[in-house]
mmCIF file of C-alpha atoms in Angstrom:
data_model
loop_
_atom_site.group_PDB
_atom_site.id
_atom_site.type_symbol
_atom_site.label_atom_id
_atom_site.label_comp_id
_atom_site.label_asym_id
_atom_site.label_seq_id
_atom_site.Cartn_x
_atom_site.Cartn_y
_atom_site.Cartn_z
ATOM 1 C CA MET A 1027 -4.601 -60.029 16.031
ATOM 2 C CA ILE A 1028 -5.677 -59.847 19.668
ATOM 3 C CA VAL A 1029 -5.017 -63.013 21.631
ATOM 4 C CA ASP A 1030 -6.841 -63.691 24.914
ATOM 5 C CA PRO A 1031 -5.085 -63.492 27.250
ATOM 6 C CA GLN A 1032 -2.561 -61.049 25.851
ATOM 7 C CA PRO A 1033 0.541 -59.868 27.716
ATOM 8 C CA PRO A 1034 -0.346 -56.500 29.291
ATOM 9 C CA LEU A 1035 1.696 -53.398 28.631
ATOM 10 C CA SER A 1036 3.259 -51.702 31.588
ATOM 11 C CA PRO A 1037 1.522 -48.548 32.885
ATOM 12 C CA SER A 1038 4.478 -46.454 31.717
ATOM 13 C CA THR A 1039 4.104 -47.568 28.079
ATOM 14 C CA ALA A 1040 0.350 -48.033 27.634
ATOM 15 C CA ARG A 1041 -1.605 -44.954 26.607
ATOM 16 C CA GLY A 1042 -4.630 -46.399 28.299
ATOM 17 C CA VAL A 1043 -6.530 -49.622 28.975
ATOM 18 C CA VAL A 1044 -9.588 -50.211 26.771
ATOM 19 C CA LEU A 1045 -12.114 -53.018 27.232
ATOM 20 C CA VAL A 1046 -13.569 -53.989 23.827
ATOM 21 C CA VAL A 1047 -16.884 -55.862 24.132
ATOM 22 C CA ASP A 1048 -18.441 -57.590 21.102
ATOM 23 C CA ASP A 1049 -19.977 -61.030 20.600
ATOM 24 C CA GLN A 1050 -18.087 -61.315 17.298
ATOM 25 C CA MET A 1051 -14.373 -61.982 17.864
ATOM 26 C CA GLN A 1052 -13.601 -60.692 14.369
ATOM 27 C CA ASN A 1053 -14.934 -57.263 15.343
ATOM 28 C CA ILE A 1054 -12.806 -57.278 18.507
ATOM 29 C CA GLN A 1055 -9.744 -58.123 16.423
ATOM 30 C CA VAL A 1056 -10.354 -55.250 14.021
ATOM 31 C CA VAL A 1057 -10.831 -52.661 16.778
ATOM 32 C CA GLY A 1058 -8.050 -54.171 18.871
ATOM 33 C CA THR A 1059 -5.531 -53.979 16.055
ATOM 34 C CA VAL A 1060 -6.241 -50.285 15.531
ATOM 35 C CA LEU A 1061 -5.882 -49.520 19.249
ATOM 36 C CA THR A 1062 -2.797 -51.632 20.010
ATOM 37 C CA ARG A 1063 -0.910 -50.025 17.131
ATOM 38 C CA GLU A 1064 -1.527 -46.681 18.830
ATOM 39 C CA GLY A 1065 -0.156 -47.942 22.159
ATOM 40 C CA TYR A 1066 -3.370 -48.862 23.974
ATOM 41 C CA GLU A 1067 -3.720 -52.026 26.008
ATOM 42 C CA VAL A 1068 -6.809 -53.932 24.874
ATOM 43 C CA ILE A 1069 -8.861 -56.322 26.993
ATOM 44 C CA PRO A 1070 -11.360 -58.399 24.949
ATOM 45 C CA ALA A 1071 -14.773 -59.621 26.095
ATOM 46 C CA THR A 1072 -17.182 -61.612 23.920
ATOM 47 C CA SER A 1073 -20.330 -61.153 26.020
ATOM 48 C CA GLY A 1074 -21.949 -58.737 28.429
ATOM 49 C CA ALA A 1075 -21.475 -61.144 31.344
ATOM 50 C CA GLN A 1076 -17.792 -61.588 30.533
ATOM 51 C CA ALA A 1077 -17.381 -57.822 30.258
ATOM 52 C CA LEU A 1078 -18.721 -57.345 33.794
ATOM 53 C CA GLN A 1079 -16.362 -60.048 35.077
ATOM 54 C CA ARG A 1080 -13.367 -58.423 33.374
ATOM 55 C CA ILE A 1081 -14.259 -55.017 34.822
ATOM 56 C CA ALA A 1082 -14.611 -56.507 38.306
ATOM 57 C CA ALA A 1083 -11.143 -58.006 37.984
ATOM 58 C CA ARG A 1084 -9.499 -54.914 36.543
ATOM 59 C CA LEU A 1085 -10.951 -51.479 35.955
ATOM 60 C CA PRO A 1086 -10.140 -50.146 32.449
ATOM 61 C CA ASP A 1087 -9.935 -46.512 31.390
ATOM 62 C CA LEU A 1088 -12.649 -46.922 28.727
ATOM 63 C CA VAL A 1089 -15.203 -49.451 27.489
ATOM 64 C CA LEU A 1090 -16.069 -49.866 23.799
ATOM 65 C CA LEU A 1091 -19.410 -51.660 24.004
ATOM 66 C CA ASP A 1092 -21.471 -53.429 21.355
ATOM 67 C CA VAL A 1093 -25.241 -53.019 21.644
ATOM 68 C CA VAL A 1094 -26.703 -56.295 20.349
ATOM 69 C CA MET A 1095 -25.403 -59.318 22.292
ATOM 70 C CA PRO A 1096 -27.185 -62.587 23.094
ATOM 71 C CA ASP A 1097 -27.038 -62.797 26.880
ATOM 72 C CA VAL A 1098 -26.834 -59.279 28.328
ATOM 73 C CA ASP A 1099 -27.094 -56.474 25.784
ATOM 74 C CA GLY A 1100 -24.949 -53.365 25.814
ATOM 75 C CA PHE A 1101 -27.644 -51.156 27.331
ATOM 76 C CA ALA A 1102 -28.030 -53.507 30.313
ATOM 77 C CA VAL A 1103 -24.255 -53.694 30.818
ATOM 78 C CA CYS A 1104 -23.964 -49.910 30.825
ATOM 79 C CA LYS A 1105 -26.839 -49.514 33.283
ATOM 80 C CA ARG A 1106 -25.208 -51.983 35.687
ATOM 81 C CA LEU A 1107 -21.961 -50.048 35.515
ATOM 82 C CA ARG A 1108 -23.753 -46.814 36.324
ATOM 83 C CA GLU A 1109 -25.514 -48.383 39.314
ATOM 84 C CA HIS A 1110 -22.275 -49.423 41.058
ATOM 85 C CA PRO A 1111 -20.231 -46.662 42.778
ATOM 86 C CA ASP A 1112 -16.877 -48.142 41.664
ATOM 87 C CA THR A 1113 -17.840 -48.026 37.974
ATOM 88 C CA ALA A 1114 -20.341 -45.163 37.889
ATOM 89 C CA GLY A 1115 -17.775 -42.827 36.329
ATOM 90 C CA LEU A 1116 -16.300 -45.340 33.867
ATOM 91 C CA PRO A 1117 -16.728 -43.923 30.314
ATOM 92 C CA VAL A 1118 -18.591 -46.145 27.848
ATOM 93 C CA ILE A 1119 -18.664 -45.618 24.075
ATOM 94 C CA PHE A 1120 -21.249 -47.680 22.235
ATOM 95 C CA VAL A 1121 -20.027 -49.198 18.954
ATOM 96 C CA SER A 1122 -22.871 -50.616 16.873
ATOM 97 C CA ALA A 1123 -24.162 -51.097 13.337
ATOM 98 C CA ALA A 1124 -27.509 -49.650 14.442
ATOM 99 C CA ASN A 1125 -27.474 -46.025 13.374
ATOM 100 C CA ASP A 1126 -31.089 -44.958 13.908
ATOM 101 C CA SER A 1127 -31.625 -42.011 16.191
ATOM 102 C CA GLU A 1128 -33.810 -43.976 18.615
ATOM 103 C CA THR A 1129 -31.021 -46.509 19.357
ATOM 104 C CA ILE A 1130 -28.407 -43.770 19.692
ATOM 105 C CA VAL A 1131 -30.570 -41.832 22.144
ATOM 106 C CA ARG A 1132 -31.271 -45.001 24.097
ATOM 107 C CA GLY A 1133 -27.529 -45.648 24.383
ATOM 108 C CA LEU A 1134 -26.856 -42.158 25.687
ATOM 109 C CA GLU A 1135 -29.748 -42.437 28.153
ATOM 110 C CA ALA A 1136 -28.306 -45.740 29.403
ATOM 111 C CA GLY A 1137 -25.150 -43.859 30.394
ATOM 112 C CA GLY A 1138 -22.954 -43.908 27.300
ATOM 113 C CA VAL A 1139 -20.693 -40.908 26.737
ATOM 114 C CA ASP A 1140 -20.521 -41.392 22.969
ATOM 115 C CA TYR A 1141 -21.851 -43.531 20.108
ATOM 116 C CA ILE A 1142 -19.892 -44.791 17.072
ATOM 117 C CA THR A 1143 -21.593 -46.543 14.173
ATOM 118 C CA LYS A 1144 -20.142 -49.451 12.212
ATOM 119 C CA PRO A 1145 -18.343 -49.488 9.895
ATOM 120 C CA PHE A 1146 -16.272 -46.878 11.710
ATOM 121 C CA ASN A 1147 -13.646 -44.467 10.483
ATOM 122 C CA LYS A 1148 -10.251 -45.321 12.005
ATOM 123 C CA ALA A 1149 -9.212 -41.711 12.644
ATOM 124 C CA GLU A 1150 -12.603 -40.903 14.183
ATOM 125 C CA LEU A 1151 -12.451 -43.941 16.482
ATOM 126 C CA LEU A 1152 -8.954 -43.060 17.689
ATOM 127 C CA ALA A 1153 -9.887 -39.425 18.276
ATOM 128 C CA ARG A 1154 -12.903 -40.343 20.400
ATOM 129 C CA VAL A 1155 -11.003 -43.010 22.328
ATOM 130 C CA ARG A 1156 -8.124 -40.609 22.984
ATOM 131 C CA THR A 1157 -10.499 -37.920 24.253
ATOM 132 C CA GLN A 1158 -12.318 -40.213 26.677
ATOM 133 C CA VAL A 1159 -9.167 -41.940 27.987
ATOM 134 C CA ASP A 1160 -7.434 -38.606 28.586
ATOM 135 C CA LEU A 1161 -10.506 -37.253 30.376
ATOM 136 C CA GLN A 1162 -10.796 -40.367 32.537
ATOM 137 C CA ARG A 1163 -7.138 -40.280 33.551
ATOM 138 C CA ALA A 1164 -7.414 -36.587 34.334
ATOM 139 C CA ARG A 1165 -10.438 -37.302 36.550
ATOM 140 C CA GLU A 1166 -8.557 -40.092 38.330
ATOM 141 C CA THR A 1167 -5.570 -37.813 38.914
ATOM 142 C CA THR A 1168 -7.797 -35.061 40.285
ATOM 143 C CA THR A 1169 -9.577 -37.508 42.587
ATOM 144 C CA ARG A 1170 -6.269 -38.842 43.888
ATOM 145 C CA ILE A 1171 -4.923 -35.338 44.537
ATOM 146 C CA LEU A 1172 -8.087 -34.356 46.396
ATOM 147 C CA ARG A 1173 -7.953 -37.537 48.488
ATOM 148 C CA GLU A 1174 -4.291 -36.921 49.359
ATOM 149 C CA ARG A 1175 -5.078 -33.323 50.268
ATOM 150 C CA GLU A 1176 -7.914 -34.431 52.554
ATOM 151 C CA ASN A 1177 -5.575 -36.935 54.230
ATOM 152 C CA ILE A 1178 -2.935 -34.250 54.761
ATOM 153 C CA VAL A 1179 -5.452 -31.872 56.306
ATOM 154 C CA SER A 1180 -6.724 -34.641 58.590
ATOM 155 C CA MET A 1181 -3.183 -35.525 59.669
ATOM 156 C CA VAL A 1182 -2.325 -31.901 60.440
ATOM 157 C CA ALA A 1183 -5.509 -31.422 62.428
ATOM 158 C CA HIS A 1184 -4.876 -34.626 64.348
ATOM 159 C CA ASP A 1185 -1.267 -33.798 65.228
ATOM 160 C CA LEU A 1186 -2.197 -30.305 66.417
ATOM 161 C CA LYS A 1187 -5.070 -31.588 68.525
ATOM 162 C CA ASN A 1188 -2.964 -33.276 71.224
ATOM 163 C CA PRO A 1189 -0.709 -30.282 72.015
ATOM 164 C CA LEU A 1190 -3.682 -27.915 71.923
ATOM 165 C CA GLY A 1191 -5.427 -30.113 74.463
ATOM 166 C CA ALA A 1192 -2.333 -30.054 76.672
ATOM 167 C CA ILE A 1193 -2.136 -26.268 76.478
ATOM 168 C CA ARG A 1194 -5.781 -25.890 77.390
ATOM 169 C CA PHE A 1195 -5.431 -28.267 80.332
ATOM 170 C CA SER A 1196 -2.384 -26.386 81.682
ATOM 171 C CA ALA A 1197 -4.046 -23.008 81.250
ATOM 172 C CA GLN A 1198 -7.220 -24.232 82.975
ATOM 173 C CA THR A 1199 -5.148 -25.567 85.878
ATOM 174 C CA LEU A 1200 -3.360 -22.214 86.196
ATOM 175 C CA LEU A 1201 -6.670 -20.437 86.550
ATOM 176 C CA GLU A 1202 -7.680 -22.742 89.395
ATOM 177 C CA LEU A 1203 -4.432 -22.514 91.386
ATOM 178 C CA PRO A 1204 -4.324 -20.644 94.715
ATOM 179 C CA PRO A 1205 -1.715 -17.856 94.986
ATOM 180 C CA GLU A 1206 0.681 -19.938 97.127
ATOM 181 C CA LYS A 1207 1.190 -22.492 94.334
ATOM 182 C CA ILE A 1208 3.851 -20.416 92.566
ATOM 183 C CA VAL A 1209 6.148 -23.352 91.769
ATOM 184 C CA THR A 1210 3.358 -25.355 90.176
ATOM 185 C CA ALA A 1211 2.297 -22.312 88.167
ATOM 186 C CA SER A 1212 5.864 -21.948 86.922
ATOM 187 C CA ASP A 1213 5.973 -25.592 85.843
ATOM 188 C CA LEU A 1214 2.674 -25.326 83.993
ATOM 189 C CA THR A 1215 3.750 -22.136 82.256
ATOM 190 C CA GLY A 1216 6.925 -23.866 81.106
ATOM 191 C CA HIS A 1217 4.848 -26.757 79.813
ATOM 192 C CA ILE A 1218 2.659 -24.370 77.812
ATOM 193 C CA ILE A 1219 5.704 -22.697 76.250
ATOM 194 C CA THR A 1220 7.333 -26.036 75.382
ATOM 195 C CA THR A 1221 4.134 -27.367 73.805
ATOM 196 C CA CYS A 1222 3.663 -24.193 71.769
ATOM 197 C CA ASP A 1223 7.250 -24.480 70.533
ATOM 198 C CA GLN A 1224 6.568 -28.034 69.403
ATOM 199 C CA MET A 1225 3.447 -26.932 67.541
ATOM 200 C CA LEU A 1226 5.309 -24.127 65.785
ATOM 201 C CA LYS A 1227 8.077 -26.522 64.743
ATOM 202 C CA PHE A 1228 5.464 -28.931 63.424
ATOM 203 C CA ILE A 1229 3.758 -26.216 61.373
ATOM 204 C CA ASP A 1230 7.073 -24.888 60.025
ATOM 205 C CA ARG A 1231 8.220 -28.324 59.030
ATOM 206 C CA PHE A 1232 4.896 -29.187 57.449
ATOM 207 C CA LEU A 1233 4.898 -26.040 55.323
ATOM 208 C CA ASN A 1234 8.537 -26.514 54.303
ATOM 209 C CA ASN A 1235 7.970 -30.121 53.315
ATOM 210 C CA ARG A 1236 4.904 -29.295 51.259
ATOM 211 C CA ALA A 1237 6.801 -26.559 49.443
ATOM 212 C CA LYS A 1238 9.923 -28.622 48.721
ATOM 213 C CA GLU A 1239 8.743 -32.205 48.432
ATOM 214 C CA THR A 1240 5.644 -33.802 46.957
ATOM 215 C CA GLU A 1241 6.410 -37.498 47.297
ATOM 216 C CA HIS A 1242 8.663 -38.145 50.279
ATOM 217 C CA GLU A 1243 9.013 -36.345 53.572
ATOM 218 C CA ARG A 1244 12.589 -35.344 54.282
ATOM 219 C CA MET A 1245 14.060 -36.766 57.464
ATOM 220 C CA THR A 1246 17.256 -36.056 59.369
ATOM 221 C CA THR A 1247 18.684 -39.115 61.102
ATOM 222 C CA VAL A 1248 20.441 -38.222 64.345
ATOM 223 C CA PRO A 1249 21.315 -40.014 67.597
ATOM 224 C CA ILE A 1250 18.422 -39.713 70.078
ATOM 225 C CA SER A 1251 19.202 -40.389 73.724
ATOM 226 C CA GLY A 1252 17.117 -42.410 76.121
ATOM 227 C CA GLU A 1253 16.794 -39.254 78.222
ATOM 228 C CA GLN A 1254 15.176 -37.430 75.318
ATOM 229 C CA ILE A 1255 12.668 -40.250 74.879
ATOM 230 C CA LYS A 1256 11.975 -40.177 78.615
ATOM 231 C CA GLU A 1257 11.194 -36.443 78.424
ATOM 232 C CA MET A 1258 8.720 -37.120 75.608
ATOM 233 C CA LEU A 1259 6.962 -39.732 77.729
ATOM 234 C CA THR A 1260 6.955 -37.816 81.007
ATOM 235 C CA ALA A 1261 5.404 -34.834 79.219
ATOM 236 C CA TRP A 1262 2.188 -36.868 79.428
ATOM 237 C CA TYR A 1263 2.143 -36.860 83.253
ATOM 238 C CA PRO A 1264 -0.379 -33.979 83.511
ATOM 239 C CA THR A 1265 -2.764 -35.549 81.005
ATOM 240 C CA ALA A 1266 -2.602 -38.945 82.714
ATOM 241 C CA LYS A 1267 -3.057 -37.350 86.139
ATOM 242 C CA ARG A 1268 -6.268 -35.721 84.957
ATOM 243 C CA LYS A 1269 -7.720 -39.243 84.540
ATOM 244 C CA ASN A 1270 -6.225 -40.410 87.849
ATOM 245 C CA THR A 1271 -3.953 -42.687 85.793
ATOM 246 C CA THR A 1272 -0.475 -43.567 87.046
ATOM 247 C CA LEU A 1273 2.218 -43.121 84.396
ATOM 248 C CA SER A 1274 5.642 -44.624 85.087
ATOM 249 C CA VAL A 1275 8.656 -44.367 82.799
ATOM 250 C CA GLN A 1276 11.487 -46.872 83.203
ATOM 251 C CA LEU A 1277 14.823 -46.033 81.564
ATOM 252 C CA SER A 1278 17.764 -48.421 81.367
ATOM 253 C CA GLU A 1279 20.679 -47.368 83.583
ATOM 254 C CA THR A 1280 23.051 -47.938 80.666
ATOM 255 C CA PRO A 1281 23.157 -44.832 78.434
ATOM 256 C CA LEU A 1282 21.294 -45.608 75.214
ATOM 257 C CA HIS A 1283 21.012 -43.830 71.887
ATOM 258 C CA ALA A 1284 18.700 -44.594 68.993
ATOM 259 C CA SER A 1285 19.120 -43.593 65.367
ATOM 260 C CA GLY A 1286 16.125 -41.774 63.932
ATOM 261 C CA ASP A 1287 14.433 -38.510 63.052
ATOM 262 C CA LEU A 1288 13.768 -36.634 66.299
ATOM 263 C CA PHE A 1289 10.609 -34.922 65.087
ATOM 264 C CA THR A 1290 9.089 -38.150 63.745
ATOM 265 C CA VAL A 1291 9.963 -40.113 66.894
ATOM 266 C CA ARG A 1292 8.273 -37.437 68.998
ATOM 267 C CA GLN A 1293 5.219 -37.591 66.738
ATOM 268 C CA ILE A 1294 5.026 -41.385 67.103
ATOM 269 C CA VAL A 1295 5.496 -41.312 70.892
ATOM 270 C CA ASP A 1296 2.821 -38.634 71.266
ATOM 271 C CA ASN A 1297 0.317 -40.631 69.221
ATOM 272 C CA LEU A 1298 1.022 -43.840 71.146
ATOM 273 C CA MET A 1299 0.768 -42.087 74.507
ATOM 274 C CA SER A 1300 -2.401 -40.311 73.429
ATOM 275 C CA ASN A 1301 -4.003 -43.674 72.663
ATOM 276 C CA ALA A 1302 -2.764 -45.238 75.902
ATOM 277 C CA VAL A 1303 -4.181 -42.422 78.041
ATOM 278 C CA LYS A 1304 -7.359 -42.122 75.992
ATOM 279 C CA PHE A 1305 -8.350 -45.790 76.293
ATOM 280 C CA SER A 1306 -7.065 -46.476 79.821
ATOM 281 C CA PRO A 1307 -9.693 -46.891 82.551
ATOM 282 C CA LEU A 1308 -9.784 -44.232 85.263
ATOM 283 C CA GLY A 1309 -7.338 -45.088 88.039
ATOM 284 C CA SER A 1310 -5.350 -47.558 85.940
ATOM 285 C CA GLN A 1311 -1.615 -47.685 85.194
ATOM 286 C CA ILE A 1312 0.496 -47.006 82.106
ATOM 287 C CA VAL A 1313 4.058 -48.350 82.095
ATOM 288 C CA SER A 1314 6.669 -47.162 79.592
ATOM 289 C CA ARG A 1315 10.047 -48.853 79.214
ATOM 290 C CA ILE A 1316 13.138 -47.687 77.337
ATOM 291 C CA TYR A 1317 15.785 -50.376 76.867
ATOM 292 C CA SER A 1318 17.959 -52.227 74.344
ATOM 293 C CA GLU A 1319 17.671 -55.784 73.065
ATOM 294 C CA ASN A 1320 19.522 -57.572 70.254
ATOM 295 C CA GLU A 1321 21.236 -54.378 69.121
ATOM 296 C CA ARG A 1322 17.904 -52.579 68.900
ATOM 297 C CA PHE A 1323 16.587 -49.564 70.818
ATOM 298 C CA ILE A 1324 13.090 -50.339 72.100
ATOM 299 C CA ILE A 1325 10.281 -48.197 73.506
ATOM 300 C CA ASP A 1326 7.402 -50.120 75.078
ATOM 301 C CA ILE A 1327 4.134 -48.530 76.209
ATOM 302 C CA GLU A 1328 1.774 -50.825 78.133
ATOM 303 C CA ASP A 1329 -1.693 -49.902 79.343
ATOM 304 C CA GLU A 1330 -4.558 -51.631 81.152
ATOM 305 C CA GLY A 1331 -7.233 -50.802 78.594
ATOM 306 C CA PRO A 1332 -9.667 -53.277 77.016
ATOM 307 C CA GLY A 1333 -7.240 -54.332 74.269
ATOM 308 C CA PHE A 1334 -8.165 -55.116 70.682
ATOM 309 C CA THR A 1335 -10.414 -57.563 68.893
ATOM 310 C CA GLU A 1336 -9.116 -59.642 65.968
ATOM 311 C CA SER A 1337 -10.948 -57.265 63.640
ATOM 312 C CA ASP A 1338 -9.215 -54.275 65.281
ATOM 313 C CA LEU A 1339 -5.754 -55.814 64.877
ATOM 314 C CA ALA A 1340 -6.353 -56.618 61.198
ATOM 315 C CA ARG A 1341 -6.940 -52.951 60.304
ATOM 316 C CA ILE A 1342 -5.342 -51.100 63.191
ATOM 317 C CA PHE A 1343 -2.949 -49.042 61.045
ATOM 318 C CA GLN A 1344 -5.533 -47.983 58.444
ATOM 319 C CA ASP A 1345 -6.714 -44.367 58.208
ATOM 320 C CA TYR A 1346 -9.909 -43.474 60.093
ATOM 321 C CA THR A 1347 -10.103 -46.853 61.827
ATOM 322 C CA ARG A 1348 -12.587 -46.710 64.685
ATOM 323 C CA LEU A 1349 -11.694 -49.378 67.237
ATOM 324 C CA SER A 1350 -14.228 -51.452 69.116
ATOM 325 C CA ALA A 1351 -13.103 -49.872 72.407
ATOM 326 C CA ARG A 1352 -14.225 -46.335 73.187
ATOM 327 C CA PRO A 1353 -12.283 -43.579 74.997
ATOM 328 C CA THR A 1354 -12.830 -43.842 78.751
ATOM 329 C CA GLY A 1355 -12.929 -40.133 79.490
ATOM 330 C CA GLY A 1356 -15.236 -38.925 76.738
ATOM 331 C CA GLU A 1357 -12.321 -37.945 74.489
ATOM 332 C CA SER A 1358 -12.815 -37.777 70.746
ATOM 333 C CA SER A 1359 -11.138 -40.257 68.417
ATOM 334 C CA THR A 1360 -10.404 -39.600 64.731
ATOM 335 C CA GLY A 1361 -8.958 -43.032 63.949
ATOM 336 C CA LEU A 1362 -5.780 -41.468 62.541
ATOM 337 C CA GLY A 1363 -3.228 -41.634 65.368
ATOM 338 C CA LEU A 1364 -1.904 -45.143 64.809
ATOM 339 C CA ALA A 1365 -1.959 -44.740 61.014
ATOM 340 C CA ILE A 1366 0.173 -41.598 61.275
ATOM 341 C CA ALA A 1367 2.548 -43.300 63.711
ATOM 342 C CA LYS A 1368 2.953 -46.332 61.423
ATOM 343 C CA ARG A 1369 3.723 -44.188 58.371
ATOM 344 C CA GLY A 1370 6.331 -42.262 60.333
ATOM 345 C CA ALA A 1371 7.970 -45.471 61.555
ATOM 346 C CA ASP A 1372 8.028 -46.945 58.047
ATOM 347 C CA ARG A 1373 9.646 -43.814 56.585
ATOM 348 C CA MET A 1374 12.404 -44.005 59.219
ATOM 349 C CA GLY A 1375 12.975 -47.705 58.650
ATOM 350 C CA ALA A 1376 11.774 -48.386 62.196
ATOM 351 C CA LYS A 1377 9.281 -51.011 63.312
ATOM 352 C CA LEU A 1378 6.006 -50.290 65.085
ATOM 353 C CA THR A 1379 3.781 -53.028 66.473
ATOM 354 C CA VAL A 1380 0.631 -52.954 68.572
ATOM 355 C CA ASP A 1381 -0.765 -56.064 70.227
ATOM 356 C CA ASN A 1382 -2.711 -57.350 73.209
ATOM 357 C CA LEU A 1383 -0.814 -58.292 76.362
ATOM 358 C CA PRO A 1384 -0.513 -62.036 77.024
ATOM 359 C CA THR A 1385 -2.501 -61.554 80.235
ATOM 360 C CA GLY A 1386 -5.576 -60.742 78.167
ATOM 361 C CA GLN A 1387 -5.975 -57.316 79.769
ATOM 362 C CA GLY A 1388 -4.420 -54.242 78.166
ATOM 363 C CA CYS A 1389 -2.171 -53.795 75.164
ATOM 364 C CA ILE A 1390 1.451 -53.021 74.331
ATOM 365 C CA ALA A 1391 2.758 -50.663 71.657
ATOM 366 C CA ARG A 1392 6.406 -51.183 70.712
ATOM 367 C CA LEU A 1393 8.618 -48.891 68.657
ATOM 368 C CA THR A 1394 11.919 -50.481 67.612
ATOM 369 C CA LEU A 1395 14.734 -48.259 66.329
ATOM 370 C CA PRO A 1396 18.353 -48.897 65.343
ATOM 371 C CA LEU A 1397 20.706 -48.744 68.342
ATOM 372 C CA VAL A 1398 23.833 -46.587 68.039
ATOM 373 C CA THR A 1399 26.858 -46.986 70.283
ATOM 374 C CA SER A 1400 27.574 -43.280 70.714
ATOM 375 C CA ALA A 1401 25.804 -39.944 70.624
ATOM 376 C CA ALA A 1402 28.594 -38.532 68.502
#
């Protein structure tokens, strides 16, 4: 007998979650007994209104829906499900004593995927339930894979965009240099080579990770010196200069080393610096500090941009978040940079925070890593 509420089966043991809707509890008990014995989790509903409430609280894999009910009939329930984007693809099988062709056609036109007449054959019911649950779970898996693939493509495009922009800027500057500026040309050429090397490493690592790992990105934890972090930050001098923005990097005189994955730390720093430069007003200042505090290695990046609203801060690390502030130099913004940085920090066991400065003008991004006593 089905008892409401019943203890749910865990996702690993349940073959599927089926909502059984019928205004007669006896009918729910009969169908529920058949399904639970086969390993399905059954959610009962004794009216159309209750069925909609149950679906809003928890989306099942399949709905077995009676047609004739006193408040909202099965046809109306099915139509409402089809009208809402979250439930438009939810499979519904009508289960009814009405077996005339007109009612069956009406059920299918309302959005039902199948129609079973009462009294039903147990084997037939299980076969149809199994087919629809398996199809629904396959659709959900396909949708999830496609969504993950789209996110991966967006992340790759985003992380290649910054170095490509730096390369283009350096190459454009080279074209505009007079012949006597040989030293500057040499520096810019070196910057182009270094940036290209970083892009190639990123692509190689991305391809290797996708080939070897599907769930977790492999990381190599090594000591990272304060000097290495400083080089990552100062690499943004040319980009900041283009917006007449002063970039200063302050490194503690005491030699410091952090524990982390070098590639991921560089990725995080680049995304944070990209945001700082992108949203800083022309002629403003960006201050970066590298220091230790309470046995932690800390990287602070402060800018004089407009800061964030409460709404921004509540969703700042979500994918494709468009902030209220707009880039000050006409740059594009995908809304992925901070989300990528936060995921990288979480995978390393580091802490990333972004907040407004107490002065009310500008913001501070802080990456906190474990501090190690030696580079060995």
